[in-house]
CSV table of C-alpha atoms in Angstrom, one decimal:
chain,number,residue,atom,x,y,z
A,1,MET,CA,-21.8,-45.6,36.4
A,2,PHE,CA,-21.4,-46.0,32.7
A,3,GLU,CA,-24.1,-43.6,31.9
A,4,GLY,CA,-22.5,-41.0,34.2
A,5,TRP,CA,-18.9,-41.6,32.5
A,6,PHE,CA,-20.4,-41.5,29.0
A,7,GLY,CA,-22.3,-38.4,29.7
A,8,LYS,CA,-19.2,-36.5,30.9
A,9,ARG,CA,-17.2,-37.8,27.9
A,10,THR,CA,-19.9,-36.6,25.6
A,11,SER,CA,-20.2,-33.2,27.3
A,12,ALA,CA,-16.5,-32.8,27.1
A,13,TYR,CA,-16.4,-33.6,23.4
A,14,CYS,CA,-19.4,-31.2,22.7
A,15,SER,CA,-17.8,-28.3,24.6
A,16,GLN,CA,-14.2,-28.8,23.4
A,17,GLN,CA,-14.0,-30.6,19.9
A,18,PHE,CA,-17.5,-30.5,18.3
A,19,PRO,CA,-17.4,-26.7,17.6
A,20,GLU,CA,-14.2,-27.2,15.6
A,21,VAL,CA,-15.7,-30.3,13.7
A,22,TRP,CA,-18.9,-28.5,13.1
A,23,THR,CA,-17.2,-25.3,11.8
A,24,ASP,CA,-15.2,-27.3,9.3
A,25,PHE,CA,-18.2,-29.1,8.1
A,26,VAL,CA,-20.3,-26.0,7.5
A,27,ASP,CA,-17.4,-24.1,5.8
A,28,CYS,CA,-16.9,-27.4,3.4
A,29,PHE,CA,-20.7,-27.3,2.8
A,30,VAL,CA,-20.7,-23.6,1.9
A,31,ASP,CA,-17.6,-23.8,-0.2
A,32,SER,CA,-19.1,-26.7,-2.2
A,33,VAL,CA,-22.4,-24.7,-2.9
A,34,LEU,CA,-20.6,-21.6,-4.1
A,35,ALA,CA,-18.0,-23.5,-6.2
A,36,LYS,CA,-20.6,-25.8,-7.6
A,37,GLY,CA,-18.2,-28.7,-7.3
A,38,GLN,CA,-15.0,-29.8,-5.6
A,39,THR,CA,-13.2,-27.5,-3.1
A,40,VAL,CA,-10.2,-27.6,-0.7
A,41,PRO,CA,-10.2,-26.0,2.8
A,42,ALA,CA,-9.2,-22.4,2.8
A,43,ARG,CA,-5.7,-21.7,3.7
A,44,TYR,CA,-4.5,-18.2,4.7
A,45,SER,CA,-0.7,-17.7,4.7
A,46,PRO,CA,0.9,-15.5,7.5
A,47,GLN,CA,1.7,-12.0,6.4
A,48,GLU,CA,5.4,-12.7,6.7
A,49,GLU,CA,5.3,-15.8,4.2
A,50,LEU,CA,5.9,-14.1,1.0
A,51,ARG,CA,5.8,-16.0,-2.2
A,52,PRO,CA,9.0,-15.9,-4.3
A,53,THR,CA,9.3,-13.6,-7.4
A,54,PHE,CA,12.2,-15.5,-8.9
A,55,LEU,CA,12.2,-19.3,-9.3
A,56,PRO,CA,14.6,-21.7,-11.0
A,57,ALA,CA,13.8,-23.2,-14.5
A,58,VAL,CA,11.7,-26.3,-14.7
A,59,PRO,CA,11.3,-29.1,-17.2
A,60,ARG,CA,8.0,-28.2,-18.4
A,61,LEU,CA,6.2,-24.9,-18.0
A,62,VAL,CA,2.6,-24.1,-19.3
A,63,ALA,CA,1.2,-20.6,-19.5
A,64,ILE,CA,-2.5,-19.8,-19.6
A,65,GLY,CA,-4.1,-16.5,-20.7
A,66,ASP,CA,-7.0,-14.5,-19.5
A,67,LEU,CA,-10.0,-16.4,-18.2
A,68,HIS,CA,-12.7,-13.6,-17.6
A,69,GLY,CA,-15.3,-15.7,-15.8
A,70,ASP,CA,-15.7,-18.4,-18.3
A,71,MET,CA,-15.6,-21.8,-16.5
A,72,GLN,CA,-16.1,-24.0,-19.5
A,73,LYS,CA,-13.4,-22.3,-21.6
A,74,ALA,CA,-11.1,-22.5,-18.5
A,75,ARG,CA,-11.6,-26.2,-18.2
A,76,ARG,CA,-10.7,-26.6,-21.9
A,77,ALA,CA,-7.5,-24.5,-21.6
A,78,PHE,CA,-6.2,-26.5,-18.6
A,79,ARG,CA,-7.1,-29.8,-20.4
A,80,LEU,CA,-5.3,-28.5,-23.5
A,81,GLY,CA,-2.2,-27.9,-21.4
A,82,GLY,CA,-2.4,-31.6,-20.0
A,83,LEU,CA,-3.0,-30.2,-16.7
A,84,VAL,CA,-6.4,-31.6,-15.7
A,85,ASP,CA,-8.2,-34.8,-16.5
A,86,ALA,CA,-11.8,-35.3,-17.5
A,87,SER,CA,-13.0,-34.9,-13.9
A,88,ASP,CA,-11.0,-31.6,-13.5
A,89,ARG,CA,-8.5,-33.0,-11.2
A,90,TRP,CA,-4.8,-32.1,-11.5
A,91,ALA,CA,-3.2,-34.4,-14.1
A,92,GLY,CA,0.0,-32.4,-14.8
A,93,GLY,CA,2.2,-34.2,-12.4
A,94,THR,CA,5.4,-32.2,-11.8
A,95,THR,CA,4.4,-29.5,-14.6
A,96,THR,CA,4.7,-25.8,-13.5
A,97,ALA,CA,1.8,-23.8,-14.8
A,98,VAL,CA,1.2,-20.0,-14.8
A,99,GLN,CA,-2.2,-18.3,-15.3
A,100,VAL,CA,-1.4,-14.6,-16.1
A,101,GLY,CA,-4.4,-12.9,-14.5
A,102,ASP,CA,-7.8,-11.6,-15.2
A,103,GLN,CA,-10.0,-14.3,-13.8
A,104,LEU,CA,-12.7,-11.8,-12.9
A,105,ASP,CA,-15.2,-9.7,-14.9
A,106,ARG,CA,-17.0,-10.2,-18.3
A,107,GLY,CA,-18.1,-13.8,-17.5
A,108,ASP,CA,-20.7,-15.3,-15.2
A,109,ASN,CA,-18.4,-17.9,-13.3
A,110,GLU,CA,-16.0,-15.9,-11.5
A,111,ILE,CA,-16.5,-17.5,-8.1
A,112,GLN,CA,-16.3,-21.0,-9.8
A,113,ILE,CA,-13.1,-20.3,-11.4
A,114,LEU,CA,-11.5,-18.8,-8.2
A,115,TYR,CA,-12.4,-22.1,-6.4
A,116,PHE,CA,-11.2,-24.1,-9.2
A,117,LEU,CA,-7.8,-22.5,-9.3
A,118,GLU,CA,-7.5,-22.7,-5.5
A,119,ARG,CA,-8.2,-26.5,-5.6
A,120,LEU,CA,-5.8,-27.0,-8.6
A,121,GLN,CA,-3.0,-25.2,-6.8
A,122,ARG,CA,-3.3,-27.6,-3.8
A,123,GLU,CA,-3.5,-30.7,-6.1
A,124,ALA,CA,-0.5,-29.6,-8.0
A,125,GLU,CA,1.6,-29.1,-5.0
A,126,GLU,CA,0.5,-32.8,-3.8
A,127,ALA,CA,1.7,-34.1,-7.1
A,128,GLY,CA,5.1,-32.2,-7.1
A,129,GLY,CA,4.0,-29.6,-9.7
A,130,LYS,CA,3.0,-25.9,-9.3
A,131,LEU,CA,0.3,-23.7,-10.3
A,132,HIS,CA,1.0,-20.0,-10.1
A,133,ILE,CA,-1.7,-17.5,-10.6
A,134,LEU,CA,-1.1,-13.7,-11.2
A,135,ASN,CA,-3.3,-10.8,-10.8
A,136,GLY,CA,-4.5,-8.7,-13.7
A,137,ASN,CA,-5.9,-5.4,-14.1
A,138,HIS,CA,-9.5,-6.7,-13.6
A,139,GLU,CA,-8.4,-8.1,-10.2
A,140,THR,CA,-7.0,-4.7,-9.1
A,141,MET,CA,-10.0,-2.8,-10.5
A,142,ASN,CA,-12.4,-4.8,-8.5
A,143,VAL,CA,-10.4,-4.6,-5.2
A,144,ALA,CA,-10.4,-0.8,-5.8
A,145,GLY,CA,-14.2,-1.0,-6.0
A,146,ARG,CA,-14.6,-0.7,-9.8
A,147,PHE,CA,-17.1,-3.2,-11.1
A,148,THR,CA,-17.7,-1.8,-14.6
A,149,TYR,CA,-17.3,-5.2,-16.4
A,150,ALA,CA,-19.1,-7.5,-13.9
A,151,THR,CA,-22.0,-9.3,-15.4
A,152,LEU,CA,-25.5,-9.4,-13.7
A,153,PRO,CA,-25.2,-13.0,-12.8
A,154,ALA,CA,-21.6,-12.4,-11.5
A,155,LEU,CA,-23.0,-9.7,-9.2
A,156,ALA,CA,-25.7,-12.0,-8.0
A,157,SER,CA,-23.2,-14.7,-7.1
A,158,PHE,CA,-21.5,-12.4,-4.9
A,159,TYR,CA,-24.8,-11.6,-3.1
A,160,GLU,CA,-25.3,-15.4,-2.8
A,161,TRP,CA,-21.8,-15.5,-1.2
A,162,GLN,CA,-22.9,-13.1,1.4
A,163,LEU,CA,-26.2,-14.9,2.0
A,164,MET,CA,-24.4,-18.3,2.5
A,165,HIS,CA,-21.7,-16.9,4.7
A,166,SER,CA,-24.2,-15.0,6.8
A,167,TRP,CA,-26.2,-18.3,7.1
A,168,ALA,CA,-22.9,-20.2,8.0
A,169,SER,CA,-22.2,-17.8,10.7
A,170,SER,CA,-25.6,-18.5,12.3
A,171,LEU,CA,-24.9,-22.1,12.2
A,172,LYS,CA,-21.5,-21.8,13.8
A,173,ALA,CA,-22.8,-19.6,16.7
A,174,LYS,CA,-25.4,-22.4,17.3
A,175,CYS,CA,-23.1,-25.3,17.3
A,176,GLY,CA,-23.9,-27.0,20.6
A,177,CYS,CA,-24.8,-30.6,21.1
A,178,ASP,CA,-28.2,-29.9,22.3
A,179,LEU,CA,-30.9,-27.8,20.8
A,180,LYS,CA,-29.2,-24.5,20.5
A,181,GLY,CA,-29.4,-24.8,16.7
A,182,LYS,CA,-33.1,-24.9,16.8
A,183,GLY,CA,-34.6,-22.1,14.7
A,184,VAL,CA,-31.8,-21.9,12.1
A,185,ARG,CA,-33.3,-22.4,8.8
A,186,GLY,CA,-31.8,-24.3,5.7
A,187,PRO,CA,-29.5,-22.6,3.3
A,188,PRO,CA,-30.7,-19.6,1.3
A,189,GLN,CA,-32.0,-20.3,-2.2
A,190,VAL,CA,-29.9,-19.5,-5.3
A,191,VAL,CA,-30.0,-15.8,-6.0
A,192,PRO,CA,-31.7,-15.1,-9.4
A,193,PRO,CA,-29.4,-13.0,-11.8
A,194,ARG,CA,-32.2,-10.3,-12.1
A,195,ILE,CA,-31.5,-9.2,-8.4
A,196,ALA,CA,-28.7,-7.0,-9.7
A,197,LEU,CA,-31.3,-5.0,-11.8
A,198,ASP,CA,-33.1,-3.4,-9.1
A,199,ASN,CA,-31.1,-4.1,-6.0
A,200,THR,CA,-27.9,-2.6,-4.9
A,201,ALA,CA,-27.4,-5.3,-2.4
A,202,ALA,CA,-25.6,-7.4,-4.9
A,203,SER,CA,-23.0,-4.4,-5.6
A,204,ALA,CA,-22.6,-3.8,-1.9
A,205,ALA,CA,-22.0,-7.6,-1.3
A,206,ARG,CA,-19.4,-7.6,-4.1
A,207,LYS,CA,-17.7,-4.6,-2.7
A,208,THR,CA,-17.5,-6.0,0.8
A,209,ALA,CA,-16.1,-9.4,-0.5
A,210,LEU,CA,-13.5,-7.9,-2.9
A,211,ALA,CA,-12.5,-4.8,-0.9
A,212,PRO,CA,-8.9,-4.8,0.5
A,213,GLY,CA,-8.9,-7.2,3.4
A,214,GLY,CA,-12.3,-8.7,2.2
A,215,MET,CA,-13.0,-12.3,2.4
A,216,VAL,CA,-12.6,-13.1,-1.3
A,217,THR,CA,-9.6,-10.9,-1.8
A,218,ARG,CA,-7.8,-12.3,1.2
A,219,ARG,CA,-8.7,-15.9,0.3
A,220,PHE,CA,-8.2,-15.9,-3.6
A,221,LEU,CA,-6.3,-12.8,-4.8
A,222,ALA,CA,-3.9,-11.3,-2.1
A,223,GLU,CA,-1.5,-14.3,-2.4
A,224,HIS,CA,-1.2,-13.9,-6.1
A,225,GLN,CA,1.9,-12.3,-7.7
A,226,MET,CA,2.0,-9.3,-10.0
A,227,ALA,CA,5.0,-10.7,-11.8
A,228,LEU,CA,6.9,-13.8,-11.6
A,229,GLN,CA,10.2,-15.0,-13.2
A,230,ILE,CA,10.6,-18.8,-13.7
A,231,GLY,CA,14.1,-19.5,-15.3
A,232,SER,CA,14.6,-17.2,-18.1
A,233,THR,CA,10.8,-16.5,-18.6
A,234,LEU,CA,9.1,-13.3,-17.0
A,235,PHE,CA,5.3,-13.7,-16.5
A,236,VAL,CA,3.2,-10.5,-16.1
A,237,HIS,CA,-0.3,-9.6,-17.0
A,238,GLY,CA,0.4,-6.1,-19.0
A,239,GLY,CA,4.1,-5.9,-19.0
A,240,VAL,CA,7.2,-5.1,-17.1
A,241,LEU,CA,8.6,-1.7,-18.2
A,242,PRO,CA,12.1,-0.5,-17.3
A,243,MET,CA,10.8,1.7,-14.5
A,244,HIS,CA,9.1,-1.4,-12.9
A,245,ALA,CA,12.2,-3.5,-13.2
A,246,GLN,CA,14.2,-0.6,-11.4
A,247,TYR,CA,11.6,-0.1,-8.7
A,248,GLY,CA,11.9,-3.9,-8.0
A,249,LEU,CA,9.6,-6.8,-8.8
A,250,GLU,CA,9.8,-8.2,-5.2
A,251,ARG,CA,8.9,-4.7,-4.0
A,252,ILE,CA,5.9,-4.6,-6.3
A,253,ASN,CA,4.6,-8.0,-5.3
A,254,ASP,CA,5.0,-7.4,-1.6
A,255,GLU,CA,3.4,-4.0,-1.7
A,256,SER,CA,0.6,-5.2,-3.8
A,257,ARG,CA,0.0,-8.1,-1.6
A,258,ALA,CA,-0.1,-5.7,1.5
A,259,TRP,CA,-2.7,-3.4,-0.2
A,260,MET,CA,-4.9,-6.4,-1.1
A,261,ASN,CA,-4.8,-7.8,2.4
A,262,GLY,CA,-5.8,-4.3,3.8
A,263,SER,CA,-2.6,-3.5,5.6
A,264,LEU,CA,-1.5,-0.8,3.0
A,265,PRO,CA,-4.1,2.1,2.9
A,266,ASN,CA,-3.9,3.1,-0.8
A,267,MET,CA,-3.4,1.2,-3.9
A,268,PRO,CA,0.1,1.4,-5.2
A,269,SER,CA,0.4,3.8,-8.2
A,270,TYR,CA,2.3,1.3,-10.3
A,271,LEU,CA,-1.1,-0.7,-10.5
A,272,ALA,CA,-3.0,2.3,-12.1
A,273,GLY,CA,-2.8,4.1,-15.4
A,274,ARG,CA,-1.5,3.4,-19.0
A,275,SER,CA,2.0,2.5,-17.7
A,276,ALA,CA,0.9,0.1,-14.9
A,277,VAL,CA,2.4,-3.4,-14.7
A,278,VAL,CA,-1.1,-4.7,-15.2
A,279,TRP,CA,-2.3,-2.2,-17.8
A,280,THR,CA,0.5,-1.4,-20.1
A,281,ARG,CA,0.2,-2.5,-23.8
A,282,ASP,CA,3.7,-1.4,-24.8
A,283,TYR,CA,4.5,-4.9,-26.0
A,284,SER,CA,1.2,-6.2,-27.1
A,285,ALA,CA,0.3,-4.4,-30.4
A,286,GLU,CA,-0.3,-7.1,-33.0
A,287,ASP,CA,1.4,-4.9,-35.5
A,288,GLU,CA,5.0,-5.6,-34.3
A,289,ARG,CA,6.2,-2.2,-35.5
A,290,ARG,CA,4.2,-0.7,-32.8
A,291,CYS,CA,5.8,-2.6,-30.1
A,292,ASP,CA,8.4,-1.0,-27.9
A,293,CYS,CA,11.1,-3.4,-28.3
A,294,GLY,CA,13.7,-1.0,-27.1
A,295,ALA,CA,12.0,-0.9,-23.5
A,296,LEU,CA,11.4,-4.6,-23.6
A,297,GLN,CA,15.2,-5.1,-24.2
A,298,GLN,CA,16.0,-2.7,-21.4
A,299,ALA,CA,13.5,-4.2,-19.0
A,300,LEU,CA,14.8,-7.8,-19.7
A,301,SER,CA,18.5,-6.8,-19.3
A,302,MET,CA,17.7,-5.4,-15.8
A,303,LEU,CA,16.5,-8.7,-14.6
A,304,PRO,CA,19.3,-11.4,-14.2
A,305,GLY,CA,18.7,-14.3,-16.6
A,306,ALA,CA,15.6,-12.9,-18.1
A,307,ALA,CA,15.2,-13.9,-21.9
A,308,ARG,CA,11.7,-13.5,-22.7
A,309,MET,CA,8.4,-12.1,-21.2
A,310,VAL,CA,4.9,-13.7,-21.4
A,311,VAL,CA,1.9,-11.3,-21.2
A,312,GLY,CA,-1.9,-11.4,-21.3
A,313,HIS,CA,-4.2,-8.3,-21.2
A,314,THR,CA,-4.4,-7.6,-24.9
A,315,ILE,CA,-6.5,-9.9,-27.0
A,316,GLN,CA,-4.5,-11.3,-30.0
A,317,GLU,CA,-7.2,-12.1,-32.7
A,318,ALA,CA,-4.8,-14.2,-34.6
A,319,GLY,CA,-4.1,-16.3,-31.4
A,320,ILE,CA,-0.8,-16.6,-29.4
A,321,ASN,CA,2.1,-15.0,-31.1
A,322,SER,CA,5.4,-13.3,-30.4
A,323,ALA,CA,7.2,-10.1,-31.2
A,324,CYS,CA,10.7,-8.6,-31.0
A,325,ASP,CA,12.4,-11.9,-32.1
A,326,ASP,CA,10.4,-14.1,-29.5
A,327,ARG,CA,11.4,-11.8,-26.7
A,328,VAL,CA,7.7,-11.4,-25.8
A,329,PHE,CA,4.8,-13.8,-26.1
A,330,ARG,CA,1.2,-12.5,-26.1
A,331,ILE,CA,-1.2,-15.2,-24.9
A,332,ASP,CA,-4.5,-13.5,-24.4
A,333,VAL,CA,-6.6,-15.2,-27.1
A,334,GLY,CA,-9.8,-13.7,-25.9
A,335,LEU,CA,-11.0,-17.0,-24.6
A,336,SER,CA,-14.0,-16.0,-22.6
A,337,LYS,CA,-17.4,-15.8,-24.4
A,338,GLY,CA,-17.7,-12.4,-22.7
A,339,CYS,CA,-14.9,-10.9,-24.6
A,340,GLY,CA,-14.0,-12.6,-27.9
A,341,ASN,CA,-15.0,-16.3,-27.5
A,342,GLY,CA,-11.8,-17.4,-28.8
A,343,GLU,CA,-10.7,-21.0,-29.0
A,344,PRO,CA,-8.3,-22.1,-26.1
A,345,GLN,CA,-4.6,-21.9,-26.8
A,346,VAL,CA,-1.7,-22.2,-24.3
A,347,LEU,CA,2.0,-21.8,-24.3
A,348,GLU,CA,4.4,-24.6,-23.5
A,349,ILE,CA,8.1,-24.0,-22.6
A,350,ILE,CA,10.3,-27.1,-22.4
A,351,ASP,CA,13.8,-27.3,-20.3
A,352,ASP,CA,13.5,-23.3,-20.5
A,353,LYS,CA,14.3,-23.3,-24.1
A,354,GLU,CA,11.8,-24.8,-26.6
A,355,VAL,CA,8.6,-22.8,-26.9
A,356,ARG,CA,5.5,-24.2,-28.4
A,357,GLN,CA,2.0,-23.0,-28.8
A,358,LEU,CA,-0.7,-25.6,-28.1
A,359,GLN,CA,-4.2,-25.6,-29.7
A,360,GLU,CA,-7.1,-28.1,-30.0
A,361,ASN,CA,-7.2,-30.3,-33.0
A,362,ALA,CA,-3.9,-28.9,-34.4
A,363,PRO,CA,-0.2,-29.8,-34.2
A,364,PRO,CA,1.9,-27.6,-31.9
A,365,LYS,CA,3.6,-24.6,-33.4
A,366,ARG,CA,7.2,-24.3,-32.4
A,367,TYR,CA,9.1,-21.0,-31.9
A,368,GLY,CA,12.8,-20.4,-32.2
A,369,GLU,CA,14.8,-20.5,-29.0
A,370,ALA,CA,15.6,-17.1,-27.5
A,371,ASP,CA,19.3,-16.2,-27.5
A,372,VAL,CA,20.1,-13.6,-24.7
A,373,GLN,CA,23.3,-12.7,-26.4
A,374,HIS,CA,21.8,-11.8,-29.8
A,375,LYS,CA,21.1,-8.1,-30.4
A,376,GLY,CA,20.6,-8.0,-34.1
A,377,TRP,CA,16.7,-7.9,-33.9
A,378,LEU,CA,16.7,-4.5,-32.2
A,379,GLU,CA,18.5,-2.7,-35.0
A,380,ARG,CA,16.1,-4.4,-37.6
A,381,MET,CA,13.0,-2.9,-35.9
A,382,THR,CA,11.9,0.3,-37.4
A,383,SER,CA,9.6,1.3,-34.6
A,384,TRP,CA,11.6,1.0,-31.5
A,385,ARG,CA,12.5,4.2,-29.5
A,386,GLU,CA,14.8,5.2,-26.8
A,387,PRO,CA,13.3,4.9,-23.3
A,388,THR,CA,12.1,8.1,-22.1
A,389,GLU,CA,13.1,9.6,-18.7
A,390,GLN,CA,9.7,8.3,-17.4
A,391,THR,CA,10.6,4.7,-18.2
A,392,LYS,CA,14.1,5.0,-17.0
A,393,GLN,CA,12.9,5.2,-13.3
A,394,TYR,CA,9.7,4.8,-11.4
A,395,THR,CA,8.5,7.8,-9.8
């Protein structure tokens, strides 16, 4: 009698509950292998759940520039900002942090970084903090199928991604409690980087994973904003021009998200070209006289409460700096060993007013507080120009 009852219970568990438990286990195992460390379960937000574009000011805000596939430097930057501990766990408490895009290309550790950021986002939320991640031009390029700057090991890692998920699918299809799983071999071996030299399979795997609606794009990129305003600070990878502000940052974020999720057929035009929100360098010239402070002032004035802009994209060889009387902060320090190998620096904003540059083994550098009513800096600039018809509205 007991054996009959137990057998029925076991059979019911196997047919109803075990497949779900087994699927979660397989996903967790695959993620751990690909991330080469700690992970959290994937979480896909419903299409109607849109992330806000405008958020209120916070007591402490940290901004981190381009990472470009360098996991070691990414860890250092997050530790410099007081965001993670020695075990790479969130240690920022209620701090809000923003990474301004370009996680992909030029470095070998792209997938590791995507998993790293995903996990920190979840841990930050649990601690009462926030980690916002923006998309940059290298994310949009890859989703559009342009892999010009992908390293060979990075290409190979996407082939490994494909093999691991194919193996996982086989395991999930044979998840019964009997011997249905017989014949499924162990996980595939790590793919050597040289595979990309003579095998187009690596590029094909990358294209599949990063295409609009692809597994990597939906999980790691589509939820990220193109622009985000927190208090009086606007974060964007390249820059928000007047035409972008007029078109609407919420509209840009929503349409970009729809394209990456695969529900919008074509890449929005404001993501391509020299004037794109992820490509423009109008505010990033190290020679301040070449910065378009007029367009900057106009764009900020079109966004209620915006006093300053924080951008990445253009490497600042001298490190983090500001232009146009601290109306724009340029924080791409060329951190990745694949493009500059610069020392980590991050930007810190306290109470929406005090702005400081943090760097390793050096005291913080403090910038003056932005005054949204002050206009004198504009007249002092010798290089500013009236906005053209093209920048007055987006067409």
